[in-house]
Structure formats: C-alpha cells, structure tokens
Amino acid sequence: MSTRKSIDRFLSNKNIAVIGVSSKGRGFGVAVYEQLKYAGYKVFGVNKNGGKINNEIMFKSLGEISSKVDAVVTVIPPPETEKIIDEMKMLSINQIWMQQGSESKEAIEKCKSNGSNVINGECILMFVEPVKSFHSFHRWINKLIGKYPN
C-alpha cells in the first residue's frame, strides 16, 4: 500500500501525462484524464496510436510532448508500463501512479531503483479532489475499514 505522503507528493504535480487514454472516449484511461482536467491539472493524453480526445491531440509517446511533464499515470498492461519507465527515466520524470492492473513487481522495482516516487495498489480517482460518485463511496468504505492511506 502506498503512503498518503507519497500520494500527496504525486498529486502536488500539475503537469500529468495519462498513458492509455482511448480515442474512443470510453474506458478508465479516459475517466482519469477527464477527472484530472476537471480538477485543474494540465493533462496530456497518451495513446500509442495517437488520435484525439475531446478535440485535443493525444501523443503517441511521452517524448512527443513538448511541454514539461512532471508525473505519469499508467492505465496500460504491465509490460507496456515497464517500457514507459525507461522513457520516463530518459526524460527525468520520477513520479508515477500505476493504476491497478498496470503494475508489475518488475515495474515497481525498476521505478524504486531509479529513485522514483511510485504509487500502486490505489485508484487515483479516490484521491483527486473533488472525488465523485462511486469513488467517493468507495473512499468512505476504505476509510471505514482502515484501508485508506494515512
């Protein structure tokens, strides 16, 4: 489980790339992208095939983004996350949130050996304020049963 301190450190970054945003406008990557934008973050959608989301161009890789990227959220299969970590290292990005299902033991260890702040085992939608709908209820349950990071 990630600590609240590491989660707050991640969320203090304002330029975030979301890896795994679907150009079809649905899916968890899109939900993360939209919630971060709604919360006031500068968000970059990344999809290896490119495309658009809400009339905004999605980048095919982190390296295509000309603006500063402070942090990365992965919503992709674990082998792809492991490749993103190499790209992050080259770009000096050391903040990563591996959404559940995108992490692997290898990816987590690789990030830690690079000195990165790694969040895993947590849903970012339970922490980006304002927390909405189902995620608000899920957060309340986790607090009730002691599974919400302090």
PDB file of C-alpha atoms in Angstrom:
ATOM      1  CA  MET A   1       0.000   0.000   0.000  1.00  0.00           C
ATOM      2  CA  SER A   2       1.240   3.480  -0.837  1.00  0.00           C
ATOM      3  CA  THR A   3       1.544   6.134   1.862  1.00  0.00           C
ATOM      4  CA  ARG A   4      -0.519   9.286   1.998  1.00  0.00           C
ATOM      5  CA  LYS A   5       2.721  11.291   1.886  1.00  0.00           C
ATOM      6  CA  SER A   6       3.766   9.703  -1.430  1.00  0.00           C
ATOM      7  CA  ILE A   7       0.234  10.172  -2.825  1.00  0.00           C
ATOM      8  CA  ASP A   8       0.228  13.858  -1.835  1.00  0.00           C
ATOM      9  CA  ARG A   9       3.690  14.293  -3.388  1.00  0.00           C
ATOM     10  CA  PHE A  10       2.380  12.818  -6.651  1.00  0.00           C
ATOM     11  CA  LEU A  11      -0.772  14.965  -6.638  1.00  0.00           C
ATOM     12  CA  SER A  12       1.231  18.154  -6.000  1.00  0.00           C
ATOM     13  CA  ASN A  13       2.484  17.918  -9.605  1.00  0.00           C
ATOM     14  CA  LYS A  14       0.348  19.882 -12.039  1.00  0.00           C
ATOM     15  CA  ASN A  15       1.516  18.542 -15.442  1.00  0.00           C
ATOM     16  CA  ILE A  16       0.450  14.914 -15.743  1.00  0.00           C
ATOM     17  CA  ALA A  17       0.535  12.504 -18.672  1.00  0.00           C
ATOM     18  CA  VAL A  18      -2.055   9.728 -18.687  1.00  0.00           C
ATOM     19  CA  ILE A  19      -0.784   6.723 -20.617  1.00  0.00           C
ATOM     20  CA  GLY A  20      -3.587   4.596 -22.031  1.00  0.00           C
ATOM     21  CA  VAL A  21      -6.298   7.099 -22.979  1.00  0.00           C
ATOM     22  CA  SER A  22      -8.668   5.634 -25.555  1.00  0.00           C
ATOM     23  CA  SER A  23      -9.542   7.729 -28.584  1.00  0.00           C
ATOM     24  CA  LYS A  24     -12.998   6.097 -28.469  1.00  0.00           C
ATOM     25  CA  GLY A  25     -13.878   8.307 -25.496  1.00  0.00           C
ATOM     26  CA  ARG A  26     -14.539   5.464 -23.058  1.00  0.00           C
ATOM     27  CA  GLY A  27     -12.593   3.431 -20.581  1.00  0.00           C
ATOM     28  CA  PHE A  28     -10.716   4.021 -17.378  1.00  0.00           C
ATOM     29  CA  GLY A  29      -7.893   5.994 -19.014  1.00  0.00           C
ATOM     30  CA  VAL A  30     -10.468   8.482 -20.280  1.00  0.00           C
ATOM     31  CA  ALA A  31     -12.055   8.718 -16.812  1.00  0.00           C
ATOM     32  CA  VAL A  32      -8.667   9.506 -15.243  1.00  0.00           C
ATOM     33  CA  TYR A  33      -7.823  12.017 -17.989  1.00  0.00           C
ATOM     34  CA  GLU A  34     -11.145  13.832 -17.595  1.00  0.00           C
ATOM     35  CA  GLN A  35     -11.084  13.888 -13.783  1.00  0.00           C
ATOM     36  CA  LEU A  36      -7.561  15.315 -13.693  1.00  0.00           C
ATOM     37  CA  LYS A  37      -8.558  18.031 -16.199  1.00  0.00           C
ATOM     38  CA  TYR A  38     -11.703  18.803 -14.169  1.00  0.00           C
ATOM     39  CA  ALA A  39      -9.544  19.129 -11.035  1.00  0.00           C
ATOM     40  CA  GLY A  40      -7.353  21.740 -12.735  1.00  0.00           C
ATOM     41  CA  TYR A  41      -4.334  19.716 -13.789  1.00  0.00           C
ATOM     42  CA  LYS A  42      -2.647  20.207 -17.157  1.00  0.00           C
ATOM     43  CA  VAL A  43      -3.164  16.755 -18.643  1.00  0.00           C
ATOM     44  CA  PHE A  44      -1.601  15.098 -21.661  1.00  0.00           C
ATOM     45  CA  GLY A  45      -3.348  12.075 -23.163  1.00  0.00           C
ATOM     46  CA  VAL A  46      -1.012   9.399 -24.487  1.00  0.00           C
ATOM     47  CA  ASN A  47      -2.099   6.566 -26.760  1.00  0.00           C
ATOM     48  CA  LYS A  48       0.444   4.621 -28.817  1.00  0.00           C
ATOM     49  CA  ASN A  49      -1.873   5.034 -31.832  1.00  0.00           C
ATOM     50  CA  GLY A  50      -2.385   8.767 -31.363  1.00  0.00           C
ATOM     51  CA  GLY A  51      -5.860  10.146 -32.039  1.00  0.00           C
ATOM     52  CA  LYS A  52      -7.891  12.778 -30.252  1.00  0.00           C
ATOM     53  CA  ILE A  53      -9.784  13.082 -27.007  1.00  0.00           C
ATOM     54  CA  ASN A  54     -12.309  15.939 -26.636  1.00  0.00           C
ATOM     55  CA  ASN A  55     -10.793  17.547 -29.759  1.00  0.00           C
ATOM     56  CA  GLU A  56      -7.329  17.530 -28.163  1.00  0.00           C
ATOM     57  CA  ILE A  57      -4.489  15.657 -29.833  1.00  0.00           C
ATOM     58  CA  MET A  58      -3.180  12.622 -27.989  1.00  0.00           C
ATOM     59  CA  PHE A  59       0.521  11.944 -28.088  1.00  0.00           C
ATOM     60  CA  LYS A  60       1.972   8.620 -29.248  1.00  0.00           C
ATOM     61  CA  SER A  61       4.693   8.725 -26.582  1.00  0.00           C
ATOM     62  CA  LEU A  62       5.954  10.800 -23.682  1.00  0.00           C
ATOM     63  CA  GLY A  63       8.788  12.033 -25.868  1.00  0.00           C
ATOM     64  CA  GLU A  64       6.305  13.701 -28.258  1.00  0.00           C
ATOM     65  CA  ILE A  65       5.043  16.048 -25.541  1.00  0.00           C
ATOM     66  CA  SER A  66       6.798  19.391 -25.918  1.00  0.00           C
ATOM     67  CA  SER A  67       5.550  20.766 -22.573  1.00  0.00           C
ATOM     68  CA  LYS A  68       7.002  19.845 -19.200  1.00  0.00           C
ATOM     69  CA  VAL A  69       5.619  16.599 -17.770  1.00  0.00           C
ATOM     70  CA  ASP A  70       6.008  16.176 -14.005  1.00  0.00           C
ATOM     71  CA  ALA A  71       4.203  12.891 -13.464  1.00  0.00           C
ATOM     72  CA  VAL A  72       2.712   9.893 -15.252  1.00  0.00           C
ATOM     73  CA  VAL A  73      -0.386   7.764 -14.648  1.00  0.00           C
ATOM     74  CA  THR A  74      -0.361   4.370 -16.363  1.00  0.00           C
ATOM     75  CA  VAL A  75      -3.586   2.658 -17.419  1.00  0.00           C
ATOM     76  CA  ILE A  76      -1.968   0.034 -19.667  1.00  0.00           C
ATOM     77  CA  PRO A  77      -0.855  -3.600 -19.390  1.00  0.00           C
ATOM     78  CA  PRO A  78       2.180  -4.234 -17.138  1.00  0.00           C
ATOM     79  CA  PRO A  79       4.656  -4.995 -19.973  1.00  0.00           C
ATOM     80  CA  GLU A  80       3.840  -1.596 -21.514  1.00  0.00           C
ATOM     81  CA  THR A  81       4.263   0.103 -18.119  1.00  0.00           C
ATOM     82  CA  GLU A  82       7.754  -1.384 -17.884  1.00  0.00           C
ATOM     83  CA  LYS A  83       8.626   0.234 -21.244  1.00  0.00           C
ATOM     84  CA  ILE A  84       7.198   3.602 -20.135  1.00  0.00           C
ATOM     85  CA  ILE A  85       9.507   3.563 -17.111  1.00  0.00           C
ATOM     86  CA  ASP A  86      12.531   3.546 -19.422  1.00  0.00           C
ATOM     87  CA  GLU A  87      11.123   6.520 -21.321  1.00  0.00           C
ATOM     88  CA  MET A  88      10.396   8.329 -18.040  1.00  0.00           C
ATOM     89  CA  LYS A  89      13.987   7.847 -16.918  1.00  0.00           C
ATOM     90  CA  MET A  90      15.309   9.335 -20.173  1.00  0.00           C
ATOM     91  CA  LEU A  91      13.006  12.349 -19.693  1.00  0.00           C
ATOM     92  CA  SER A  92      13.841  12.775 -15.966  1.00  0.00           C
ATOM     93  CA  ILE A  93      10.253  12.120 -14.854  1.00  0.00           C
ATOM     94  CA  ASN A  94      10.273  10.467 -11.434  1.00  0.00           C
ATOM     95  CA  GLN A  95       6.610  10.431 -10.372  1.00  0.00           C
ATOM     96  CA  ILE A  96       4.404   7.513 -11.445  1.00  0.00           C
ATOM     97  CA  TRP A  97       0.961   6.258 -10.457  1.00  0.00           C
ATOM     98  CA  MET A  98       0.439   2.705 -11.673  1.00  0.00           C
ATOM     99  CA  GLN A  99      -3.315   2.279 -11.755  1.00  0.00           C
ATOM    100  CA  GLN A 100      -4.428  -1.139 -10.559  1.00  0.00           C
ATOM    101  CA  GLY A 101      -3.834  -3.674 -13.302  1.00  0.00           C
ATOM    102  CA  SER A 102      -0.995  -1.715 -14.898  1.00  0.00           C
ATOM    103  CA  GLU A 103       1.630  -2.525 -12.304  1.00  0.00           C
ATOM    104  CA  SER A 104       4.013  -5.436 -12.006  1.00  0.00           C
ATOM    105  CA  LYS A 105       6.611  -6.360  -9.425  1.00  0.00           C
ATOM    106  CA  GLU A 106       9.293  -5.681 -12.044  1.00  0.00           C
ATOM    107  CA  ALA A 107       7.885  -2.232 -12.881  1.00  0.00           C
ATOM    108  CA  ILE A 108       7.671  -1.228  -9.219  1.00  0.00           C
ATOM    109  CA  GLU A 109      11.222  -2.394  -8.502  1.00  0.00           C
ATOM    110  CA  LYS A 110      12.534  -0.659 -11.629  1.00  0.00           C
ATOM    111  CA  CYS A 111      10.983   2.640 -10.500  1.00  0.00           C
ATOM    112  CA  LYS A 112      12.290   2.311  -6.965  1.00  0.00           C
ATOM    113  CA  SER A 113      15.809   1.607  -8.244  1.00  0.00           C
ATOM    114  CA  ASN A 114      15.511   4.785 -10.373  1.00  0.00           C
ATOM    115  CA  GLY A 115      14.557   6.772  -7.260  1.00  0.00           C
ATOM    116  CA  SER A 116      11.011   7.406  -8.469  1.00  0.00           C
ATOM    117  CA  ASN A 117       8.000   8.075  -6.277  1.00  0.00           C
ATOM    118  CA  VAL A 118       5.759   5.090  -7.083  1.00  0.00           C
ATOM    119  CA  ILE A 119       2.056   4.824  -6.276  1.00  0.00           C
ATOM    120  CA  ASN A 120       0.465   1.428  -6.811  1.00  0.00           C
ATOM    121  CA  GLY A 121      -2.410  -0.540  -5.358  1.00  0.00           C
ATOM    122  CA  GLU A 122      -4.589   2.584  -5.185  1.00  0.00           C
ATOM    123  CA  CYS A 123      -7.169   4.118  -7.512  1.00  0.00           C
ATOM    124  CA  ILE A 124      -6.261   7.691  -8.392  1.00  0.00           C
ATOM    125  CA  LEU A 125      -9.955   8.599  -8.682  1.00  0.00           C
ATOM    126  CA  MET A 126     -10.302   8.114  -4.919  1.00  0.00           C
ATOM    127  CA  PHE A 127      -7.742  10.876  -4.279  1.00  0.00           C
ATOM    128  CA  VAL A 128      -8.163  13.607  -6.930  1.00  0.00           C
ATOM    129  CA  GLU A 129     -10.497  16.204  -5.440  1.00  0.00           C
ATOM    130  CA  PRO A 130     -13.354  16.536  -5.833  1.00  0.00           C
ATOM    131  CA  VAL A 131     -13.887  12.794  -5.599  1.00  0.00           C
ATOM    132  CA  LYS A 132     -17.067  11.921  -7.479  1.00  0.00           C
ATOM    133  CA  SER A 133     -19.889   9.352  -7.331  1.00  0.00           C
ATOM    134  CA  PHE A 134     -18.878   5.735  -6.827  1.00  0.00           C
ATOM    135  CA  HIS A 135     -15.300   6.644  -5.973  1.00  0.00           C
ATOM    136  CA  SER A 136     -16.479   8.863  -3.122  1.00  0.00           C
ATOM    137  CA  PHE A 137     -18.451   5.951  -1.675  1.00  0.00           C
ATOM    138  CA  HIS A 138     -15.506   3.574  -2.204  1.00  0.00           C
ATOM    139  CA  ARG A 139     -13.193   6.019  -0.410  1.00  0.00           C
ATOM    140  CA  TRP A 140     -15.643   6.243   2.505  1.00  0.00           C
ATOM    141  CA  ILE A 141     -15.732   2.436   2.776  1.00  0.00           C
ATOM    142  CA  ASN A 142     -11.924   2.224   2.685  1.00  0.00           C
ATOM    143  CA  LYS A 143     -11.676   4.825   5.450  1.00  0.00           C
ATOM    144  CA  LEU A 144     -14.273   2.941   7.481  1.00  0.00           C
ATOM    145  CA  ILE A 145     -12.397  -0.366   7.262  1.00  0.00           C
ATOM    146  CA  GLY A 146      -8.915   1.149   7.634  1.00  0.00           C
ATOM    147  CA  LYS A 147      -7.692   0.591   4.076  1.00  0.00           C
ATOM    148  CA  TYR A 148      -7.353   4.280   3.168  1.00  0.00           C
ATOM    149  CA  PRO A 149      -3.744   5.506   3.398  1.00  0.00           C
ATOM    150  CA  ASN A 150      -2.944   7.843   6.290  1.00  0.00           C
TER     151      ASN A 150
END
